[in-house]
Coordinates of C-alpha atoms in Angstrom, one line a residue:
X24 CA 30.2 21.7 30.6
X25 CA 29.7 21.0 26.9
X26 CA 30.9 17.4 27.5
X27 CA 28.4 16.9 30.2
X28 CA 25.6 18.3 28.1
X29 CA 26.5 16.0 25.2
X30 CA 26.5 13.0 27.5
X31 CA 23.1 13.9 28.9
X32 CA 21.7 14.2 25.4
X33 CA 23.2 10.9 24.4
X34 CA 21.6 9.2 27.4
X35 CA 18.3 10.8 26.6
X36 CA 18.4 9.7 23.0
X37 CA 19.4 6.2 23.8
X38 CA 16.9 5.6 26.6
X39 CA 14.9 2.4 26.3
X40 CA 11.2 2.9 25.5
X41 CA 8.4 0.4 25.1
X42 CA 6.7 0.5 21.6
X43 CA 3.5 -1.2 20.5
X44 CA 3.2 -2.3 16.9
X45 CA -0.1 -3.5 15.4
X46 CA -1.0 -4.8 11.9
X47 CA -4.5 -6.1 11.0
X48 CA -3.3 -7.0 7.5
X49 CA -4.6 -10.3 6.1
X50 CA -1.3 -11.5 4.5
X51 CA 2.0 -12.2 6.2
X52 CA 3.8 -9.7 4.0
X53 CA 2.3 -6.9 6.1
X54 CA 4.6 -8.0 9.0
X55 CA 7.9 -7.6 7.1
X56 CA 8.3 -3.8 7.4
X57 CA 7.3 -4.0 11.0
X58 CA 9.9 -6.7 11.6
X59 CA 12.6 -4.6 10.1
X60 CA 11.7 -1.5 12.0
X61 CA 11.5 -3.5 15.2
X62 CA 15.0 -5.0 14.7
X63 CA 16.3 -1.5 14.2
X64 CA 14.6 -0.1 17.3
X65 CA 15.7 -3.0 19.4
X66 CA 19.3 -2.4 18.4
X67 CA 18.8 1.1 19.8
X68 CA 17.8 -0.3 23.1
X69 CA 14.0 -0.2 22.8
X70 CA 11.5 -2.9 23.5
X71 CA 8.8 -3.9 21.0
X72 CA 5.5 -5.6 21.5
X73 CA 4.0 -6.7 18.1
X74 CA 0.3 -7.5 17.9
X75 CA -0.7 -9.3 14.7
X76 CA -2.8 -12.2 13.3
X77 CA 0.0 -14.7 12.4
X78 CA 1.9 -17.1 14.7
X79 CA 5.4 -16.0 15.5
X80 CA 8.0 -17.4 13.2
X81 CA 11.2 -16.8 15.2
X82 CA 12.5 -15.4 18.5
X83 CA 14.2 -12.1 18.7
X84 CA 15.5 -10.6 22.0
X85 CA 13.5 -7.5 22.8
X86 CA 10.5 -8.5 20.6
X87 CA 7.3 -9.9 22.0
X88 CA 4.7 -11.0 19.6
X89 CA 1.1 -11.2 20.6
X90 CA -1.0 -13.4 18.2
X91 CA -4.5 -13.9 19.6
X92 CA -5.8 -17.3 18.7
X93 CA -9.3 -16.0 17.6
X94 CA -7.6 -13.5 15.2
X95 CA -5.1 -16.1 13.8
X96 CA -7.9 -18.6 13.1
X97 CA -10.1 -16.0 11.5
X98 CA -7.4 -14.8 9.1
X99 CA -6.5 -18.4 8.2
X100 CA -10.1 -19.3 7.4
X101 CA -10.7 -16.0 5.6
X102 CA -7.6 -16.2 3.4
X103 CA -8.1 -19.8 2.4
X104 CA -8.7 -18.6 -1.2
X105 CA -7.7 -19.6 -4.7
X106 CA -6.2 -16.3 -5.9
X107 CA -4.6 -17.6 -9.0
X108 CA -7.5 -19.8 -10.0
X109 CA -10.0 -17.0 -9.5
X110 CA -7.9 -14.6 -11.6
X111 CA -7.3 -17.3 -14.2
X112 CA -11.1 -17.8 -14.5
X113 CA -11.7 -14.0 -14.6
X114 CA -13.5 -14.1 -11.3
X115 CA -13.1 -12.3 -8.0
X116 CA -11.5 -14.4 -5.2
X117 CA -14.2 -13.2 -2.8
X118 CA -17.3 -11.1 -3.1
X119 CA -17.3 -7.4 -2.3
X120 CA -19.6 -7.9 0.7
X121 CA -17.2 -10.5 2.2
X122 CA -14.3 -8.1 1.6
X123 CA -16.2 -5.3 3.4
X124 CA -16.8 -7.6 6.4
X125 CA -13.2 -8.3 7.0
X126 CA -12.3 -5.1 9.0
X127 CA -15.2 -5.5 11.5
X128 CA -15.0 -9.3 11.8
X129 CA -11.3 -9.3 12.3
X130 CA -11.7 -6.5 14.9
X131 CA -14.2 -8.5 16.8
X132 CA -11.9 -11.6 16.6
X133 CA -9.0 -9.5 18.0
X134 CA -11.0 -7.9 20.9
X135 CA -12.8 -11.1 21.9
X136 CA -11.9 -12.4 25.3
X137 CA -9.9 -15.6 25.6
X138 CA -12.2 -18.6 26.1
X139 CA -10.2 -20.0 29.0
X140 CA -8.9 -17.0 30.9
X141 CA -11.6 -14.5 29.9
X142 CA -8.8 -11.9 29.4
X143 CA -8.9 -9.7 26.3
X144 CA -5.9 -8.4 24.4
X145 CA -6.6 -4.9 25.6
X146 CA -6.7 -6.1 29.3
X147 CA -3.2 -7.5 28.8
X148 CA -1.8 -4.4 27.1
X149 CA -3.3 -2.1 29.8
X150 CA -1.0 -3.8 32.3
X151 CA 2.0 -2.6 30.4
X152 CA 3.4 0.9 29.8
X153 CA 4.0 2.0 26.2
X154 CA 5.4 5.2 24.9
X155 CA 4.5 4.9 21.2
X156 CA 2.2 2.9 18.9
X157 CA 3.1 2.1 15.3
X158 CA 0.1 0.9 13.3
X159 CA -0.4 -0.5 9.8
X160 CA -2.0 2.1 7.6
X161 CA -4.0 -0.7 5.9
X162 CA -7.1 -1.5 8.1
X163 CA -5.9 0.7 11.0
X164 CA -9.4 1.4 12.4
X165 CA -9.6 -1.4 15.0
X166 CA -6.0 -0.9 16.2
X167 CA -6.7 2.8 16.7
X168 CA -9.4 1.9 19.2
X169 CA -6.8 0.1 21.3
X170 CA -4.3 2.9 20.8
X171 CA -6.9 5.4 22.0
X172 CA -7.7 3.2 25.0
X173 CA -4.0 3.2 25.9
X174 CA -3.7 6.9 25.3
X175 CA -0.7 6.7 23.1
X176 CA 0.7 8.9 20.3
X177 CA 0.8 6.9 17.1
X178 CA 2.2 6.7 13.7
X179 CA 1.4 4.7 10.6
X180 CA 3.5 2.4 8.4
X181 CA 1.6 2.5 5.1
X182 CA 2.6 -1.1 4.0
X183 CA 0.7 -0.8 0.7
X184 CA 2.7 1.8 -1.2
X185 CA 0.0 2.9 -3.7
X186 CA -2.8 3.1 -1.1
X187 CA -3.9 6.7 -0.5
X188 CA -6.7 6.4 2.1
X189 CA -4.7 7.1 5.2
X190 CA -2.8 9.8 3.4
X191 CA -6.0 11.5 2.5
X192 CA -7.4 11.2 6.0
X193 CA -4.2 13.0 7.3
X194 CA -4.9 15.9 4.9
X195 CA -2.6 15.1 2.0
X196 CA -3.9 16.1 -1.4
X197 CA -4.9 13.2 -3.6
X198 CA -5.1 14.4 -7.2
X199 CA -7.2 11.8 -9.1
X200 CA -5.9 12.9 -12.5
X201 CA -2.4 11.6 -11.6
X202 CA -3.0 9.2 -8.7
X203 CA -4.1 5.8 -9.9
X204 CA -6.3 4.0 -7.4
X205 CA -4.6 1.0 -5.7
X206 CA -7.2 -1.4 -7.2
X207 CA -6.6 -0.3 -10.9
X208 CA -4.0 -1.0 -13.5
X209 CA -3.5 2.6 -14.4
X210 CA -0.4 4.8 -14.2
X211 CA 0.2 8.5 -13.7
X212 CA -0.5 9.0 -17.4
X213 CA -4.3 8.4 -18.0
X214 CA -6.5 9.3 -20.9
X215 CA -9.9 10.9 -20.5
X216 CA -11.9 7.6 -20.0
X217 CA -9.3 6.3 -17.6
X218 CA -9.4 9.5 -15.6
X219 CA -13.2 9.2 -15.4
X220 CA -13.0 5.6 -14.3
X221 CA -10.2 6.3 -11.8
X222 CA -12.1 9.2 -10.2
X223 CA -15.3 7.1 -9.9
X224 CA -13.3 4.2 -8.3
X225 CA -11.7 6.7 -5.8
X226 CA -15.1 8.0 -4.9
X227 CA -16.7 4.6 -4.6
X228 CA -13.9 3.4 -2.5
X229 CA -14.4 6.4 -0.1
X230 CA -18.1 5.4 0.2
X231 CA -17.3 1.8 0.9
X232 CA -14.6 2.8 3.4
X233 CA -17.1 4.9 5.3
X234 CA -19.5 1.9 5.3
X235 CA -17.1 -0.6 6.8
X236 CA -15.5 2.0 9.2
X237 CA -18.9 2.5 10.7
X238 CA -19.1 -1.2 11.2
X239 CA -15.8 -1.2 13.0
X240 CA -17.0 1.7 15.1
X241 CA -19.9 -0.4 16.2
X242 CA -17.5 -3.2 17.3
X243 CA -15.3 -0.7 19.1
X244 CA -18.3 0.7 21.0
X245 CA -19.4 -2.8 21.9
X246 CA -16.0 -3.5 23.5
X247 CA -14.9 -0.1 24.8
X248 CA -18.2 1.8 25.3
X249 CA -20.2 4.4 23.4
X250 CA -17.7 7.2 24.2
X251 CA -15.0 5.7 21.9
X252 CA -14.4 8.3 19.1
X253 CA -15.1 7.3 15.5
X254 CA -12.1 5.8 13.7
X255 CA -12.2 8.8 11.2
X256 CA -11.5 11.2 14.1
X257 CA -8.7 8.9 15.4
X258 CA -7.1 8.6 12.0
X259 CA -6.9 12.3 11.5
X260 CA -4.7 12.6 14.5
X261 CA -1.9 10.4 13.1
X262 CA 1.4 12.1 14.0
X263 CA 3.7 10.6 11.4
X264 CA 3.2 8.4 8.4
X265 CA 6.0 6.1 7.2
X266 CA 5.1 5.7 3.6
X267 CA 6.3 2.5 1.9
X268 CA 7.1 4.3 -1.3
X269 CA 9.7 6.5 -3.0
X270 CA 9.5 9.0 -5.8
X271 CA 12.1 7.0 -7.8
X272 CA 10.0 3.8 -7.9
X273 CA 6.4 4.6 -7.0
X274 CA 5.0 8.1 -7.8
X275 CA 6.1 11.6 -7.0
X276 CA 3.4 13.1 -4.7
X277 CA 2.8 16.3 -2.7
X278 CA 3.1 15.2 0.9
X279 CA 3.0 17.2 4.1
X280 CA 6.2 17.0 6.2
X281 CA 4.9 14.3 8.5
X282 CA 4.9 11.8 5.6
X283 CA 8.3 10.1 5.4
X284 CA 9.1 7.8 2.5
X285 CA 10.8 4.5 3.5
X286 CA 10.5 2.3 0.4
X287 CA 12.7 -0.8 0.7
X288 CA 13.1 -0.6 4.5
X289 CA 13.5 -4.4 4.4
X290 CA 15.9 -4.6 1.5
X291 CA 19.5 -5.6 2.2
X292 CA 22.6 -6.8 0.4
X293 CA 22.6 -10.5 -0.6
X294 CA 24.1 -13.0 1.8
X295 CA 25.7 -16.3 1.1
X296 CA 23.5 -19.2 0.0
X297 CA 23.5 -22.8 1.3
X298 CA 26.1 -24.9 -0.5
X299 CA 23.6 -27.1 -2.5
X300 CA 21.7 -24.0 -3.7
X301 CA 24.9 -22.2 -4.5
X302 CA 26.0 -25.1 -6.6
X303 CA 22.7 -25.2 -8.4
X304 CA 23.0 -21.4 -9.2
X305 CA 26.6 -21.6 -10.3
X306 CA 26.1 -24.6 -12.5
X307 CA 23.5 -22.8 -14.7
X308 CA 24.9 -22.6 -18.2
X309 CA 23.2 -19.3 -19.1
X310 CA 21.9 -18.1 -15.8
X311 CA 19.0 -18.5 -13.3
X312 CA 15.3 -17.6 -13.6
X313 CA 13.6 -17.2 -10.2
X314 CA 9.9 -17.9 -10.0
X315 CA 7.8 -17.0 -6.9
X316 CA 4.2 -16.0 -6.4
X317 CA 4.7 -14.7 -2.9
X318 CA 3.3 -15.7 0.5
X319 CA -0.4 -15.1 -0.3
X320 CA -0.5 -17.7 -3.2
X321 CA -0.6 -21.3 -2.0
X322 CA 0.7 -23.8 -4.4
X323 CA -1.9 -26.4 -3.3
X324 CA -4.6 -24.1 -4.7
X325 CA -3.0 -23.3 -8.0
X326 CA -5.1 -24.6 -11.0
X327 CA -3.8 -27.7 -12.7
X328 CA -3.9 -25.9 -16.1
X329 CA -1.7 -23.1 -14.8
X330 CA 0.7 -25.5 -13.2
X331 CA 1.1 -27.4 -16.5
X332 CA 1.7 -24.2 -18.3
X333 CA 4.6 -23.3 -16.0
X334 CA 6.1 -26.7 -16.4
X335 CA 5.9 -26.5 -20.2
X336 CA 7.5 -23.0 -20.3
X337 CA 10.4 -23.9 -18.0
X338 CA 11.1 -27.0 -20.0
X339 CA 11.6 -24.8 -23.1
X340 CA 14.5 -23.0 -21.3
X341 CA 17.0 -25.9 -20.8
X342 CA 20.0 -23.5 -20.9
X343 CA 18.7 -21.8 -17.8
X344 CA 18.2 -23.1 -14.3
X345 CA 14.8 -22.3 -12.7
X346 CA 14.3 -21.8 -9.0
X347 CA 10.6 -22.4 -8.3
X348 CA 9.1 -21.6 -5.0
X349 CA 6.5 -24.4 -4.7
X350 CA 4.8 -25.0 -1.4
X351 CA 2.8 -28.2 -1.9
X352 CA 1.6 -28.1 1.7
X353 CA 0.1 -24.7 1.6
X354 CA 1.8 -23.4 4.7
X355 CA 5.3 -22.2 4.7
X356 CA 7.5 -19.9 6.6
X357 CA 8.3 -16.8 4.6
X358 CA 10.4 -14.9 7.2
X359 CA 14.0 -14.3 6.0
X360 CA 14.8 -13.7 9.7
X361 CA 15.0 -17.4 10.3
X362 CA 18.0 -19.5 9.6
X363 CA 17.8 -20.6 6.0
X364 CA 16.2 -24.0 5.5
X365 CA 15.7 -25.4 2.0
X366 CA 13.2 -28.1 1.4
X367 CA 12.8 -30.2 -1.7
X368 CA 9.1 -30.3 -1.9
X369 CA 7.3 -32.8 -4.1
X370 CA 3.8 -33.0 -5.5
X371 CA 1.9 -35.7 -7.1
X372 CA 1.6 -33.7 -10.3
X373 CA 5.1 -32.3 -10.4
X374 CA 6.8 -35.4 -11.9
X375 CA 7.0 -33.8 -15.3
X376 CA 9.3 -31.0 -14.1
X377 CA 12.5 -31.1 -16.1
X378 CA 16.0 -31.4 -14.6
X379 CA 16.7 -27.7 -15.0
X380 CA 14.0 -26.8 -12.4
X381 CA 14.4 -26.9 -8.6
X382 CA 11.4 -26.8 -6.3
X383 CA 11.5 -25.6 -2.8
X384 CA 8.9 -24.6 -0.2
X385 CA 11.0 -21.8 1.1
X386 CA 13.8 -19.8 -0.6
X387 CA 15.9 -16.9 0.7
X388 CA 14.5 -14.4 -1.8
X389 CA 16.9 -11.5 -1.4
X390 CA 20.0 -13.7 -1.3
X391 CA 18.8 -15.2 -4.6
X392 CA 17.9 -11.9 -6.3
X393 CA 21.3 -10.5 -5.3
X394 CA 23.2 -13.5 -6.9
X395 CA 25.2 -12.7 -10.0
X396 CA 23.7 -15.6 -11.9
X397 CA 20.0 -14.4 -11.6
X398 CA 18.8 -13.0 -14.9
X399 CA 15.0 -12.7 -14.5
X400 CA 12.4 -12.8 -11.8
X401 CA 8.9 -14.1 -12.6
X402 CA 6.7 -12.7 -9.8
X403 CA 3.1 -12.0 -8.7
X404 CA 3.7 -8.3 -8.5
X405 CA 3.7 -7.9 -4.7
X406 CA 5.1 -4.6 -3.6
X407 CA 7.9 -6.0 -1.4
X408 CA 9.0 -8.4 -4.1
X409 CA 9.0 -5.6 -6.7
X410 CA 11.1 -3.4 -4.3
X411 CA 13.6 -6.2 -3.7
X412 CA 14.0 -6.8 -7.5
X413 CA 14.7 -3.1 -8.1
X414 CA 17.1 -3.0 -5.2
X415 CA 19.1 -6.0 -6.6
X416 CA 18.6 -4.7 -10.3
X417 CA 16.7 -7.8 -11.6
X418 CA 14.2 -7.3 -14.4
X419 CA 10.8 -8.9 -14.0
X420 CA 7.9 -10.7 -15.7
X421 CA 4.9 -9.8 -13.5
X422 CA 1.7 -11.9 -13.2
X423 CA -0.7 -9.8 -11.1
X424 CA -3.0 -11.7 -8.8
X425 CA -4.7 -9.6 -6.2
X426 CA -5.1 -6.2 -4.5
X427 CA -2.3 -3.8 -5.4
X428 CA -0.5 -6.2 -7.8
X429 CA -2.0 -4.7 -10.9
X430 CA -1.0 -1.1 -10.1
X431 CA 2.5 -2.3 -9.1
X432 CA 2.9 -4.2 -12.3
X433 CA 1.6 -1.3 -14.4
X434 CA 4.1 1.1 -12.8
X435 CA 7.0 -1.3 -13.3
X436 CA 6.0 -1.9 -17.0
X437 CA 5.6 1.8 -17.7
X438 CA 9.1 2.5 -16.1
X439 CA 10.5 -0.1 -18.6
X440 CA 12.0 -2.8 -16.3
X441 CA 9.2 -5.3 -16.4
X442 CA 6.6 -7.0 -18.6
X443 CA 3.1 -7.4 -17.3
X444 CA 1.0 -10.5 -18.3
X445 CA -2.6 -10.7 -17.1
X446 CA -3.5 -14.2 -15.9
X447 CA -6.8 -13.9 -17.6
X448 CA -5.2 -14.1 -21.0
X449 CA -1.9 -15.8 -20.3
X450 CA -0.7 -18.7 -22.5
X451 CA 2.5 -20.7 -22.5
X452 CA 3.7 -18.9 -25.6
X453 CA 3.1 -15.4 -24.1
X454 CA 4.9 -16.3 -20.9
X455 CA 7.8 -17.9 -22.8
X456 CA 8.2 -14.8 -25.1
X457 CA 8.0 -12.4 -22.2
X458 CA 10.8 -14.3 -20.4
X459 CA 12.9 -14.4 -23.5
X460 CA 12.4 -10.7 -24.0
X461 CA 13.6 -10.0 -20.4
X462 CA 16.6 -12.2 -20.9
X463 CA 17.7 -11.0 -24.4
X464 CA 16.6 -7.3 -24.5
X465 CA 19.2 -5.4 -22.5
X466 CA 16.9 -2.4 -22.2
X467 CA 15.1 -4.0 -19.3
X468 CA 18.3 -4.6 -17.4
X469 CA 19.5 -1.1 -18.0
X470 CA 16.2 0.4 -16.8
X471 CA 16.1 -1.6 -13.6
X472 CA 19.8 -0.6 -12.9
X473 CA 18.9 3.0 -13.3
X474 CA 16.0 2.7 -10.9
X475 CA 18.2 0.8 -8.4
X476 CA 20.8 3.6 -8.5
X477 CA 18.1 6.2 -7.8
X478 CA 16.6 4.2 -5.0
X479 CA 20.0 3.7 -3.3
X480 CA 21.2 7.3 -3.7
X481 CA 19.7 8.6 -0.5
X482 CA 21.3 10.6 2.4
X483 CA 20.3 7.9 4.9
X484 CA 18.9 4.4 4.6
X485 CA 15.1 3.9 4.8
X486 CA 15.6 2.0 8.1
X487 CA 17.7 4.8 9.7
X488 CA 15.1 7.3 8.5
X489 CA 12.2 5.3 10.1
X490 CA 14.1 4.9 13.4
X491 CA 14.9 8.6 13.5
X492 CA 11.3 9.6 13.1
X493 CA 10.0 7.0 15.6
X494 CA 12.4 8.3 18.2
X495 CA 11.6 11.9 17.2
X496 CA 8.0 11.3 18.0
X497 CA 8.9 9.7 21.4
X498 CA 11.1 12.7 22.2
X499 CA 8.6 15.4 21.4
X500 CA 5.1 13.7 21.5
X501 CA 3.5 16.8 20.0
X502 CA 4.4 17.2 16.3
X503 CA 1.4 19.3 15.3
X504 CA 3.7 21.6 13.5
X505 CA 4.2 18.9 10.9
X506 CA 0.5 18.0 10.5
X507 CA -1.9 19.3 7.9
X508 CA -4.6 21.8 8.9
X509 CA -6.7 20.2 6.2
X510 CA -7.4 17.1 8.2
X511 CA -10.0 18.8 10.3
X512 CA -11.7 20.6 7.4
X513 CA -15.0 19.5 6.0
X514 CA -15.2 18.9 2.2
X515 CA -17.4 22.0 2.0
X516 CA -14.5 24.2 3.3
X517 CA -11.6 22.2 1.7
X518 CA -13.0 22.5 -1.8
X519 CA -14.0 26.2 -1.1
X520 CA -17.6 25.4 -1.8
X521 CA -18.6 28.3 0.5
X522 CA -16.3 30.7 -1.4
X523 CA -17.7 29.4 -4.7
X524 CA -21.2 29.9 -3.3
X525 CA -20.5 33.5 -2.2
X526 CA -18.8 34.2 -5.5
X527 CA -21.8 32.9 -7.4
X528 CA -24.1 35.1 -5.3
X529 CA -22.0 38.1 -5.9
X530 CA -21.7 37.5 -9.6
X531 CA -25.4 36.7 -9.8
X532 CA -26.2 39.9 -7.9
X533 CA -24.0 42.0 -10.2
X534 CA -25.6 40.3 -13.3
X535 CA -29.1 41.1 -11.9
X536 CA -28.2 44.7 -11.3
X537 CA -26.6 45.1 -14.8
X538 CA -29.7 43.5 -16.4
X539 CA -31.9 45.9 -14.5
X540 CA -29.8 48.8 -15.7
X541 CA -29.8 47.6 -19.2
X542 CA -33.5 47.0 -19.1
X543 CA -34.1 50.5 -17.8
X544 CA -31.8 52.0 -20.5
X545 CA -33.5 50.0 -23.2
X546 CA -37.0 50.9 -22.0
X547 CA -36.1 54.6 -21.5
X548 CA -34.5 54.8 -25.0
X549 CA -37.5 53.0 -26.6
X550 CA -40.0 55.4 -25.0
X551 CA -37.9 58.4 -26.3
X552 CA -37.8 56.8 -29.8
X553 CA -41.6 56.3 -29.8
X554 CA -42.2 60.0 -28.8
X555 CA -39.9 61.2 -31.6
X556 CA -41.8 59.0 -34.1
X557 CA -45.2 60.4 -32.9
X558 CA -43.9 64.0 -33.1
X559 CA -42.5 63.5 -36.6
X560 CA -45.8 61.9 -37.8
X561 CA -47.8 64.8 -36.3
X562 CA -45.5 67.4 -38.1
X563 CA -45.9 65.7 -41.4
X564 CA -49.7 65.9 -41.2
X565 CA -49.5 69.7 -40.9

């Protein structure tokens, strides 16, 4: 009987389910955690449909990618920016109003009907039967409209580790005194002025989020009708949040039990390198320096002055080999799921590169970071790159460019395994000295090794943890016992303003009564004193 019961449970746990994944993120790095979770779920027998704004890079059995052309074109045009040049010139890469338009305009692009067939993405999805939706916690508002239309339980993957918006909406406490906003360069330790600035930024961000969420709601009502709930109401019902962080490498935070940390879900041991790249690595006299600015920085848009600066710095390190991710064409595949392909890219202005430098439009980043010859990683400060460097215990020089890069770099520097250099004030000497410090000061290597050991010392892998909770939600559907009751409270009740008001009324009433009593006692005593004075004066006269 027990054997039959165990077989039935095993069949139930391994039953194939259909899962919908959605990210509205504007950079391809948002896809990577979803890819990894999809691979794990597919191995468990599930089927995954992945809706996003980037053309599919590879074929995976069990994975179907939906990339609406309107959304793909919108994101390509929107992100044709010069991130490094703007930062270098101390300017914003886009105006705040353009940034605020992204959620609503991308939503409209996603839901717009195909010009030829007249079919919308939602129409296509409604013909399928899903059991779960997994949505990016960054810009989830539009996707939640689709999820609501499909009537699915859903969970978030918070791809941006230091972003707290979706956590707050789910009822988790966000203490401004120790929670740096994702768009700052603060750490958990802030002085008075920094805490004031951080609190104001948090509040301003809440107001701006409300503004653009209302715009998204208008788009949803246009496509789904006026009865569609507000995205705020939808976000509050998130069942589980897979948080792309971990106390060892981000910040320790007070989470409700439906928040599960899965930092480095995409990290893996290094694999073998192509022969020519392996020879380049092994032939380095003192080691290898790896330089990459991630998938959101296009080499074609990098300012000439910054390019010359890099060429000069790397030429001053002849004893080291330098691997430089340089995509002259501006469009490169960043997926490590593809078969490795190395390209020797050239550029009309790259003739001055010295022999110790190798350029390539695509490089297998984790295989390189895990190589024994790599001594330093010069990076833009993207979260996934930072996690990979910690996983493989490689110290970093970080050149923050955009979005969460500054807060990532500030955390890495404060933890002692990286040096942060603002692009606004960078010089060839500063970058050279930073690289030399990373190479020659063993403290940076020791710190990153300590962090790596802490990150890896977990009861299960982040991927296994994410798979368990995805299947847990599909098994039970209702996980309200894990959710915070705070998510449905108003600010008035959450901050006990009603209690404070009643307390003030009670205290005020008591003070009024006491003042009346004291006034009565004082007046009564004063009258008695005057009577005594008059009596004494009268007696003295006689």
